[in-house]
CSV table of C-alpha atoms and ligand atoms in Angstrom, one decimal:
chain,number,residue,atom,x,y,z
A,1,MET,CA,4.7,29.1,-28.9
A,2,PRO,CA,3.2,27.7,-25.7
A,3,ASN,CA,4.0,29.2,-22.3
A,4,GLY,CA,4.4,25.7,-20.9
A,5,LEU,CA,1.8,26.4,-18.2
A,6,ILE,CA,-0.2,23.5,-16.9
A,7,LEU,CA,-3.2,23.8,-14.6
A,8,GLY,CA,-3.3,20.7,-12.4
A,9,ILE,CA,-6.4,19.6,-10.5
A,10,GLU,CA,-6.4,16.9,-7.8
A,11,SER,CA,-9.5,15.5,-5.9
A,12,SER,CA,-8.8,11.8,-5.4
A,13,CYS,CA,-9.3,11.7,-1.6
A,14,ASP,CA,-9.9,14.4,1.0
A,15,GLU,CA,-7.9,17.3,-0.5
A,16,THR,CA,-9.3,19.6,-3.2
A,17,ALA,CA,-6.2,21.1,-4.9
A,18,ALA,CA,-5.2,23.1,-7.9
A,19,ALA,CA,-1.8,24.4,-9.1
A,20,VAL,CA,-0.1,26.1,-12.0
A,21,VAL,CA,3.3,24.6,-12.9
A,22,GLU,CA,5.6,25.8,-15.7
A,23,ARG,CA,7.3,23.1,-17.8
A,24,GLY,CA,7.1,20.6,-15.0
A,25,SER,CA,9.8,22.5,-13.1
A,26,ARG,CA,8.6,25.7,-11.6
A,27,THR,CA,5.6,26.1,-9.3
A,28,LEU,CA,3.7,29.3,-9.9
A,29,SER,CA,0.9,28.5,-7.4
A,30,SER,CA,-0.3,25.5,-5.4
A,31,VAL,CA,-3.6,25.7,-3.5
A,32,VAL,CA,-4.9,22.9,-1.2
A,33,ALA,CA,-8.2,23.0,0.5
A,34,SER,CA,-8.0,20.3,3.2
A,35,GLN,CA,-11.1,18.5,4.4
A,36,ILE,CA,-9.5,17.3,7.6
A,37,ALA,CA,-11.9,19.2,9.8
A,38,THR,CA,-14.8,17.4,8.1
A,39,HIS,CA,-13.5,13.9,8.5
A,40,ALA,CA,-11.5,14.2,11.8
A,41,ARG,CA,-14.4,13.3,14.1
A,42,PHE,CA,-15.1,10.2,12.1
A,43,GLY,CA,-11.5,9.0,12.4
A,44,GLY,CA,-11.2,8.5,8.6
A,45,VAL,CA,-12.4,9.8,5.2
A,46,VAL,CA,-16.2,9.5,4.7
A,47,PRO,CA,-16.5,9.2,0.9
A,48,GLU,CA,-19.9,11.0,0.6
A,49,LEU,CA,-18.7,13.9,2.6
A,50,ALA,CA,-15.5,14.1,0.6
A,51,SER,CA,-17.5,14.4,-2.7
A,52,ARG,CA,-19.7,17.1,-1.2
A,53,GLU,CA,-16.7,19.1,0.1
A,54,HIS,CA,-14.9,18.8,-3.3
A,55,LEU,CA,-18.1,20.2,-5.0
A,56,ARG,CA,-18.0,23.2,-2.6
A,57,ALA,CA,-14.3,23.8,-3.0
A,58,ILE,CA,-13.4,23.1,-6.6
A,59,VAL,CA,-14.3,26.5,-8.2
A,60,PRO,CA,-12.8,28.7,-5.5
A,61,VAL,CA,-9.6,26.6,-5.4
A,62,VAL,CA,-9.0,26.6,-9.1
A,63,ARG,CA,-9.7,30.4,-9.2
A,64,ALA,CA,-7.2,30.9,-6.3
A,65,ALA,CA,-4.6,28.8,-8.1
A,66,VAL,CA,-4.9,30.9,-11.3
A,67,ALA,CA,-5.0,34.2,-9.4
A,68,GLN,CA,-2.0,33.3,-7.2
A,69,ALA,CA,0.0,32.3,-10.3
A,70,ASN,CA,-0.6,35.9,-11.5
A,71,ILE,CA,-2.0,34.7,-14.9
A,72,THR,CA,-5.4,34.3,-16.5
A,73,LEU,CA,-7.0,31.1,-17.9
A,74,ALA,CA,-6.0,32.3,-21.4
A,75,ASP,CA,-2.3,31.8,-20.5
A,76,ILE,CA,-2.8,28.1,-19.7
A,77,ASP,CA,-1.7,25.5,-22.3
A,78,ALA,CA,-3.4,22.4,-20.9
A,79,ILE,CA,-5.4,21.1,-17.9
A,80,ALA,CA,-4.2,18.0,-16.1
A,81,VAL,CA,-6.4,16.1,-13.7
A,82,THR,CA,-6.1,13.0,-11.5
A,83,SER,CA,-8.1,10.2,-13.1
A,84,GLY,CA,-7.3,7.5,-10.4
A,85,PRO,CA,-6.7,5.7,-8.2
A,86,GLY,CA,-9.0,7.2,-5.5
A,87,LEU,CA,-12.6,7.5,-4.3
A,88,ALA,CA,-14.9,7.4,-7.4
A,89,GLY,CA,-17.2,10.3,-6.4
A,90,ALA,CA,-14.3,12.4,-5.3
A,91,LEU,CA,-12.3,11.8,-8.5
A,92,LEU,CA,-15.4,12.6,-10.6
A,93,VAL,CA,-15.7,16.1,-9.2
A,94,GLY,CA,-12.2,17.0,-10.4
A,95,ILE,CA,-12.6,15.2,-13.7
A,96,THR,CA,-15.9,16.7,-14.6
A,97,TYR,CA,-14.8,20.2,-13.7
A,98,ALA,CA,-11.5,19.8,-15.6
A,99,LYS,CA,-13.3,18.5,-18.7
A,100,ALA,CA,-15.8,21.4,-18.6
A,101,LEU,CA,-13.0,24.0,-18.2
A,102,ALA,CA,-10.9,22.4,-20.9
A,103,PHE,CA,-13.9,22.4,-23.3
A,104,ALA,CA,-14.8,26.0,-22.5
A,105,GLN,CA,-11.2,27.2,-22.9
A,106,GLY,CA,-10.5,25.0,-25.9
A,107,LEU,CA,-7.6,23.4,-24.1
A,108,PRO,CA,-6.2,19.8,-24.2
A,109,LEU,CA,-6.9,17.6,-21.1
A,110,ILE,CA,-4.3,15.3,-19.6
A,111,ALA,CA,-5.2,12.4,-17.4
A,112,VAL,CA,-2.6,11.7,-14.6
A,113,ASN,CA,-2.3,8.7,-12.3
A,114,HIS,CA,-2.2,9.8,-8.7
A,115,LEU,CA,0.8,7.6,-7.9
A,116,GLU,CA,2.7,9.0,-10.8
A,117,GLY,CA,1.9,12.4,-9.4
A,118,HIS,CA,3.4,11.5,-6.1
A,119,ILE,CA,6.6,10.4,-7.8
A,120,HIS,CA,6.7,13.7,-9.8
A,121,ALA,CA,6.4,15.6,-6.5
A,122,VAL,CA,10.0,14.6,-5.7
A,123,LEU,CA,11.2,15.4,-9.3
A,124,LEU,CA,9.5,18.8,-9.2
A,125,HIS,CA,11.2,19.6,-5.9
A,126,GLU,CA,14.6,18.4,-7.2
A,127,ARG,CA,14.2,20.6,-10.4
A,128,GLU,CA,13.3,23.6,-8.2
A,129,ALA,CA,15.8,23.1,-5.4
A,130,ALA,CA,18.7,21.3,-7.0
A,131,PRO,CA,18.6,21.4,-10.8
A,132,THR,CA,22.0,19.9,-11.1
A,133,SER,CA,21.0,16.7,-9.3
A,134,ASP,CA,20.0,15.0,-12.5
A,135,PRO,CA,16.3,14.6,-11.7
A,136,ASP,CA,15.8,12.6,-14.9
A,137,ALA,CA,18.0,9.7,-13.9
A,138,GLN,CA,16.6,6.2,-13.2
A,139,ALA,CA,15.3,5.8,-9.7
A,140,LEU,CA,13.6,3.4,-7.3
A,141,ALA,CA,10.5,5.1,-5.8
A,142,LEU,CA,8.7,4.3,-2.6
A,143,VAL,CA,5.2,5.7,-2.7
A,144,VAL,CA,4.0,5.5,0.9
A,145,SER,CA,0.7,7.2,1.8
A,146,GLY,CA,-2.8,6.6,3.3
A,147,GLY,CA,-3.8,4.5,0.3
A,148,HIS,CA,-0.6,3.1,-1.1
A,149,THR,CA,2.7,1.4,-0.2
A,150,HIS,CA,4.3,0.7,-3.5
A,151,LEU,CA,7.8,0.3,-4.9
A,152,PHE,CA,8.4,1.3,-8.5
A,153,LEU,CA,11.4,1.3,-10.7
A,154,CYS,CA,11.1,4.6,-12.7
A,155,ARG,CA,13.0,4.9,-16.0
A,156,PRO,CA,13.2,8.1,-18.1
A,157,ALA,CA,12.6,7.4,-21.8
A,158,HIS,CA,12.6,10.2,-24.4
A,159,ASN,CA,10.9,12.9,-22.3
A,160,ALA,CA,8.6,10.4,-20.7
A,161,TRP,CA,8.8,7.9,-17.8
A,162,THR,CA,8.0,4.2,-17.6
A,163,TYR,CA,7.2,2.5,-14.3
A,164,SER,CA,7.7,-1.1,-13.3
A,165,LEU,CA,6.0,-2.3,-10.1
A,166,ILE,CA,8.6,-3.9,-7.9
A,167,GLY,CA,6.7,-4.4,-4.6
A,168,ARG,CA,3.5,-3.4,-2.8
A,169,THR,CA,1.4,-4.0,0.3
A,170,LEU,CA,-0.8,-7.0,0.4
A,171,ASP,CA,-3.3,-5.4,2.7
A,172,ASP,CA,-3.2,-2.0,4.5
A,173,ALA,CA,-1.0,0.9,3.4
A,174,ALA,CA,1.5,2.2,5.9
A,175,GLY,CA,-0.5,5.5,6.3
A,176,GLU,CA,-3.6,3.5,7.0
A,177,ALA,CA,-1.9,1.7,9.8
A,178,TYR,CA,-0.8,5.1,11.2
A,179,ASP,CA,-4.4,6.4,11.0
A,180,LYS,CA,-5.9,3.3,12.6
A,181,VAL,CA,-3.4,3.2,15.5
A,182,ALA,CA,-3.8,6.9,16.1
A,183,LYS,CA,-7.6,6.5,16.2
A,184,LEU,CA,-7.3,3.5,18.6
A,185,LEU,CA,-5.1,5.6,20.9
A,186,GLY,CA,-7.5,8.5,20.9
A,187,PHE,CA,-5.8,11.0,18.5
A,188,GLY,CA,-7.2,12.8,15.5
A,189,TYR,CA,-7.3,12.1,11.8
A,190,PRO,CA,-5.0,11.9,9.9
A,191,GLY,CA,-3.0,10.0,12.5
A,192,GLY,CA,0.4,10.2,11.0
A,193,PRO,CA,1.3,13.8,12.1
A,194,TRP,CA,0.1,13.0,15.7
A,195,ILE,CA,2.3,9.8,15.9
A,196,ASP,CA,5.2,11.6,14.2
A,197,ALA,CA,5.0,14.4,16.9
A,198,LEU,CA,4.6,12.1,19.9
A,199,ALA,CA,7.0,9.2,18.9
A,200,ARG,CA,10.1,11.1,19.9
A,201,PHE,CA,9.0,11.2,23.6
A,202,GLY,CA,8.9,7.4,23.8
A,203,ASN,CA,11.3,4.5,23.9
A,204,PRO,CA,11.3,2.9,20.3
A,205,LEU,CA,12.6,-0.4,21.7
A,206,ALA,CA,10.0,-0.7,24.5
A,207,VAL,CA,7.6,-3.0,22.5
A,208,PRO,CA,9.4,-5.4,20.1
A,209,PHE,CA,7.0,-5.4,17.1
A,210,ALA,CA,8.2,-7.8,14.4
A,211,PHE,CA,7.4,-8.0,10.7
A,212,SER,CA,7.5,-11.6,9.6
A,213,HIS,CA,8.9,-12.6,6.2
A,214,ILE,CA,6.1,-12.7,3.6
A,215,LYS,CA,5.8,-15.8,1.5
A,216,THR,CA,4.0,-15.8,-1.8
A,217,LYS,CA,1.1,-18.2,-1.1
A,218,LEU,CA,0.4,-20.7,-3.9
A,219,HIS,CA,-3.4,-20.2,-3.6
A,220,LEU,CA,-2.9,-16.5,-4.4
A,221,ALA,CA,-0.7,-17.1,-7.4
A,222,GLY,CA,-2.0,-15.0,-10.3
A,223,LYS,CA,-4.5,-13.1,-8.1
A,224,ALA,CA,-4.3,-9.5,-7.3
A,225,PRO,CA,-3.7,-8.7,-3.6
A,226,ARG,CA,-6.6,-7.7,-1.4
A,227,THR,CA,-6.2,-4.0,-1.2
A,228,LYS,CA,-8.0,-0.9,-2.0
A,229,ALA,CA,-6.1,-0.2,-5.2
A,230,ALA,CA,-6.3,-3.8,-6.2
A,231,ARG,CA,-5.8,-3.9,-10.0
A,232,THR,CA,-2.1,-4.4,-10.6
A,233,ALA,CA,0.3,-7.1,-11.5
A,234,PRO,CA,-0.4,-10.5,-9.8
A,235,ILE,CA,1.6,-10.8,-6.6
A,236,ALA,CA,3.0,-14.1,-7.8
A,237,ASN,CA,5.1,-12.0,-10.3
A,238,LEU,CA,6.6,-9.9,-7.5
A,239,ASP,CA,9.6,-10.9,-5.3
A,240,PRO,CA,8.2,-11.7,-1.8
A,241,ARG,CA,11.2,-9.8,-0.3
A,242,PHE,CA,9.6,-6.6,-1.6
A,243,LEU,CA,6.0,-7.2,-0.4
A,244,PHE,CA,4.7,-5.2,2.6
A,245,SER,CA,1.9,-6.0,5.1
A,246,PHE,CA,0.7,-3.6,7.7
A,247,SER,CA,-2.5,-5.2,9.0
A,248,GLY,CA,-0.5,-7.4,11.4
A,249,ILE,CA,1.2,-4.6,13.3
A,250,LYS,CA,-2.2,-2.8,13.5
A,251,THR,CA,-3.6,-5.9,15.2
A,252,ALA,CA,-0.5,-6.3,17.4
A,253,VAL,CA,-1.1,-2.7,18.7
A,254,LEU,CA,-4.7,-3.5,19.3
A,255,ARG,CA,-3.8,-6.6,21.3
A,256,TYR,CA,-1.2,-4.6,23.3
A,257,VAL,CA,-3.8,-2.0,24.1
A,258,GLU,CA,-6.3,-4.6,25.3
A,259,LEU,CA,-3.7,-6.6,27.3
A,260,HIS,CA,-2.5,-3.5,29.1
A,261,ASN,CA,-6.0,-2.1,29.5
A,262,LEU,CA,-5.1,1.2,27.7
A,263,ARG,CA,-8.4,1.6,25.9
A,264,PRO,CA,-10.3,3.5,28.7
A,265,GLU,CA,-7.6,6.1,28.9
A,266,ALA,CA,-7.5,6.4,25.1
A,267,LEU,CA,-11.2,7.1,25.1
A,268,ALA,CA,-10.8,9.7,27.9
A,269,ARG,CA,-8.0,11.3,25.9
A,270,ALA,CA,-10.2,11.5,22.7
A,271,ALA,CA,-13.0,13.1,24.8
A,272,ARG,CA,-10.5,15.7,26.1
A,273,LEU,CA,-8.9,16.4,22.7
A,274,PHE,CA,-12.1,16.4,20.7
A,275,PRO,CA,-15.0,17.3,22.9
A,276,PRO,CA,-18.4,17.2,21.2
A,277,LYS,CA,-19.0,20.4,19.3
A,278,ILE,CA,-21.7,22.8,20.5
A,279,ARG,CA,-23.4,22.5,17.2
A,280,ASN,CA,-23.9,18.8,17.9
A,281,CYS,CA,-26.2,19.6,20.8
A,282,GLU,CA,-29.9,19.0,20.5
A,283,PRO,CA,-31.6,22.1,19.0
A,284,SER,CA,-33.5,22.3,22.2
A,285,ALA,CA,-30.4,22.7,24.3
A,286,SER,CA,-30.7,25.9,26.3
A,287,GLU,CA,-28.2,28.7,26.6
A,288,SER,CA,-27.3,27.5,30.1
A,289,GLN,CA,-26.5,24.0,28.8
A,290,TYR,CA,-24.1,25.5,26.3
A,291,LYS,CA,-22.4,27.4,29.1
A,292,ALA,CA,-22.2,24.2,31.2
A,293,LEU,CA,-20.0,22.5,28.6
A,294,PRO,CA,-16.3,22.4,29.6
A,295,PRO,CA,-14.0,24.8,27.9
A,296,THR,CA,-12.6,23.4,24.7
A,297,PRO,CA,-9.0,22.4,25.3
A,298,PRO,CA,-6.5,23.2,22.5
A,299,ASN,CA,-6.3,20.0,20.4
A,300,THR,CA,-2.7,20.5,19.7
A,301,LYS,CA,0.2,18.0,19.9
A,302,GLU,CA,1.3,19.6,23.2
A,303,ALA,CA,-2.1,19.0,24.7
A,304,ALA,CA,-1.9,15.4,23.5
A,305,LEU,CA,1.5,14.9,25.0
A,306,ALA,CA,0.3,16.1,28.4
A,307,LEU,CA,-2.5,13.5,28.2
A,308,CYS,CA,-0.2,10.6,27.3
A,309,PRO,CA,1.3,8.3,30.0
A,310,GLN,CA,4.8,7.0,29.3
A,311,PRO,CA,3.6,3.5,28.3
A,312,VAL,CA,1.5,5.0,25.5
A,313,LEU,CA,4.4,7.2,24.3
A,314,ASP,CA,6.6,4.0,24.3
A,315,LEU,CA,3.9,2.1,22.3
A,316,ILE,CA,3.8,5.0,19.7
A,317,ALA,CA,7.5,5.2,19.4
A,318,SER,CA,7.8,1.4,19.0
A,319,PHE,CA,5.1,1.3,16.4
A,320,GLN,CA,6.8,4.0,14.3
A,321,HIS,CA,10.2,2.5,14.8
A,322,ALA,CA,9.0,-0.9,13.5
A,323,VAL,CA,7.1,0.6,10.5
A,324,VAL,CA,10.0,2.8,9.4
A,325,GLY,CA,12.4,-0.1,9.9
A,326,ASP,CA,10.3,-2.4,7.6
A,327,LEU,CA,9.9,0.3,4.9
A,328,MET,CA,13.7,0.7,5.0
A,329,LYS,CA,14.6,-2.9,5.0
A,330,LYS,CA,12.5,-3.7,1.9
A,331,THR,CA,13.3,-0.5,0.0
A,332,PHE,CA,17.1,-0.9,0.4
A,333,ALA,CA,16.9,-4.6,-0.4
A,334,ALA,CA,15.0,-3.7,-3.7
A,335,ALA,CA,17.6,-1.0,-4.5
A,336,GLU,CA,20.4,-3.4,-4.0
A,337,SER,CA,18.7,-6.1,-6.0
A,338,LEU,CA,18.0,-3.7,-8.9
A,339,GLY,CA,21.3,-1.9,-8.7
A,340,ALA,CA,19.4,1.4,-8.2
A,341,THR,CA,21.6,4.2,-6.8
A,342,ARG,CA,18.9,6.7,-6.4
A,343,ILE,CA,15.8,6.4,-4.2
A,344,LEU,CA,12.7,8.7,-4.2
A,345,ILE,CA,10.5,8.6,-1.1
A,346,THR,CA,7.1,10.2,-1.5
A,347,GLY,CA,3.4,10.2,-0.4
A,348,GLY,CA,1.9,11.5,2.9
A,349,VAL,CA,4.0,9.2,5.2
A,350,ALA,CA,7.2,10.7,3.5
A,351,ALA,CA,6.5,13.7,5.7
A,352,ASN,CA,7.5,11.7,8.7
A,353,ARG,CA,10.6,13.0,10.4
A,354,GLU,CA,11.9,9.7,11.8
A,355,LEU,CA,11.5,8.1,8.3
A,356,ARG,CA,13.4,11.0,6.6
A,357,ALA,CA,16.2,10.9,9.1
A,358,ARG,CA,16.7,7.1,9.1
A,359,PHE,CA,16.4,6.8,5.3
A,360,ALA,CA,18.9,9.6,4.8
A,361,ALA,CA,21.4,8.1,7.2
A,362,GLU,CA,21.1,4.6,5.7
A,363,ALA,CA,21.4,6.0,2.1
A,364,GLN,CA,24.5,7.9,3.1
A,365,ARG,CA,26.0,4.7,4.7
A,366,ARG,CA,25.3,2.8,1.4
A,367,CYS,CA,26.5,5.7,-0.8
A,368,LEU,CA,23.1,6.0,-2.4
A,369,ARG,CA,21.1,9.2,-3.2
A,370,VAL,CA,17.8,9.6,-1.5
A,371,ALA,CA,15.3,12.4,-2.2
A,372,PHE,CA,12.0,13.6,-0.6
A,373,PRO,CA,9.5,16.2,-1.7
A,374,THR,CA,9.0,19.3,0.5
A,375,PHE,CA,6.6,18.6,3.4
A,376,ALA,CA,3.9,20.4,1.5
A,377,LEU,CA,4.4,18.3,-1.6
A,378,SER,CA,4.5,15.0,0.4
A,379,THR,CA,0.8,15.0,1.0
A,380,ASP,CA,-1.8,15.3,-1.7
A,381,ASN,CA,-1.5,18.4,-3.9
A,382,ALA,CA,-2.0,19.4,-7.5
A,383,ALA,CA,1.5,20.7,-8.3
A,384,MET,CA,2.6,17.1,-8.6
A,385,ILE,CA,-0.3,16.4,-11.0
A,386,ALA,CA,0.7,19.4,-13.2
A,387,ALA,CA,4.4,18.3,-13.1
A,388,ALA,CA,3.6,14.7,-14.1
A,389,ALA,CA,1.5,16.0,-17.0
A,390,TRP,CA,4.4,18.0,-18.6
A,391,PRO,CA,6.0,15.0,-20.4
A,392,ARG,CA,2.6,14.0,-21.6
A,393,PHE,CA,1.9,17.4,-22.9
A,394,GLN,CA,5.2,17.4,-24.9
A,395,ALA,CA,4.3,14.0,-26.3
A,396,GLY,CA,0.8,15.1,-27.2
A,397,GLU,CA,-0.8,12.4,-25.1
A,398,PHE,CA,-4.2,13.8,-24.4
A,399,ALA,CA,-7.3,12.3,-22.7
A,400,ALA,CA,-10.3,11.3,-24.7
A,401,ASN,CA,-13.6,13.1,-24.3
A,402,ASP,CA,-15.0,10.1,-22.4
A,403,LEU,CA,-12.4,10.2,-19.7
A,404,SER,CA,-13.9,9.0,-16.5
A,405,ALA,CA,-12.8,8.1,-12.9
A,406,ASP,CA,-10.9,4.9,-12.5
A,407,PRO,CA,-10.8,4.2,-8.7
A,408,SER,CA,-8.4,1.3,-9.0
A,409,LEU,CA,-6.2,2.6,-11.8
A,410,ALA,CA,-2.8,0.9,-11.7
A,411,LEU,CA,0.7,2.2,-12.4
A,412,GLY,CA,3.3,0.1,-13.9
A,413,ARG,CA,3.3,-3.5,-15.1
B,501,LIG,O1,-0.5,11.2,0.2
B,501,LIG,P1,-1.6,11.5,1.1
B,501,LIG,O2,-2.0,12.9,1.5
B,501,LIG,O3,-3.0,10.8,0.6
B,501,LIG,C1,-3.0,9.6,0.0
B,501,LIG,O4,-2.7,9.5,-1.2
B,501,LIG,O5,-3.3,8.6,0.8
B,501,LIG,O6,-1.3,10.7,2.5
B,501,LIG,C2,-2.1,10.8,3.6
B,501,LIG,C3,-1.5,9.8,4.7
B,501,LIG,C4,-2.3,9.6,5.9
B,501,LIG,O7,-2.4,8.3,6.2
B,501,LIG,C5,-1.5,10.3,7.0
B,501,LIG,O8,-1.7,9.8,8.3
B,501,LIG,C6,-0.1,10.1,6.5
B,501,LIG,O9,-0.2,10.3,5.1
B,501,LIG,N1,0.8,11.1,7.0
B,501,LIG,C7,1.9,10.8,7.8
B,501,LIG,C8,2.5,12.1,8.2
B,501,LIG,N2,1.8,13.1,7.6
B,501,LIG,C9,0.8,12.5,6.9
B,501,LIG,N3,2.3,9.7,8.3
B,501,LIG,C10,3.4,9.7,9.1
B,501,LIG,N4,4.0,10.8,9.5
B,501,LIG,C11,3.6,12.0,9.1
B,501,LIG,N5,4.2,13.1,9.4
B,502,LIG,ZN1,-1.8,10.7,-2.3
């Protein structure tokens, strides 16, 4: 009789994570080693550094997840690992380790799509927090993160789930726009939490950003969109009302910054928030040179607020207001068109407070159910991977020995 314990491993981007989840519905442990400090000064994830950091972290993170679950490896029934989409080198670290561990322990291996994992983060939270909320009902899911802005119709079918792609971004993901705008304005990586924290101090209607209606272009018919996770259904098959595009607003913010000459003060802010580290000094730098460096200011959101003039706060608030408004407009239009009464919002951007508040209010107005993961389960983690693997485990859907990374793995048809 199995214990129903799945060890999940996630390494698709810049978080090395491991978790133990029981029967897809109870988290025994969830450990996440973030690489933010490594990538912050580059303003984005550097793939080679990500692979190196995963190599360093994978063994201690998995050991910590097993220890915190208060079990031993012998209690585990299967190992689940993210097989894509994501960075090839980063994915390979998790996959190689998971394969070796599964082989050594004589356990089955389950391959999980990262996007499916994000969807199961909400289902896991619902099962843990509100088991009576019928987590197995059909739902429209918005996966909105640094790499994805996708709408899926999720249907439960005999202990498994099927996914239909309803809409997606044609270019940047929403989280990518957050990260690029934050970098442009002199904040750290990832940009979402900085913008989230600062937006409430600005006027959201100060800069009227607009999202134009997207038309399916004939010359793109049948082609996959230009995006990082490109291999999915042709956009010609998707309703243009449910297509997103975030590269335009990113450029609009850039133009605004240039026009209002905000760049010099953004650079000055970045220098104050992220002064060069002492270890970056020339090895020949003398002790007196180190002492001459200004004291490191705390790079907290409070420090950032003190360094932001009102026009910058207004720009941030207007950017966020426009992005959340566009996500809402298309998600609710899709729900209405599909007759979906339940909406799941997940992925790193689902941690955004304005997004949560406005989606919840609109859902209530329309008498729809909306659910989010916990803040910890919104960004990348391995509990969602272990939870998504549970139906596969029950169905005996195990990965072949030659499982490899699939950086552009698609979900849904
Ligand atoms: O899901 P995730 O951890 O990784 C990917 O699969 O991409 O999402 C990371 C993304 C980053 O772009 C980050 O800026 C964004 O989620 N993010 C946020 C917030 N927290 C993280 N965006 C807006 N508001 C937040 N509070
Ligand atoms: Zn993710």
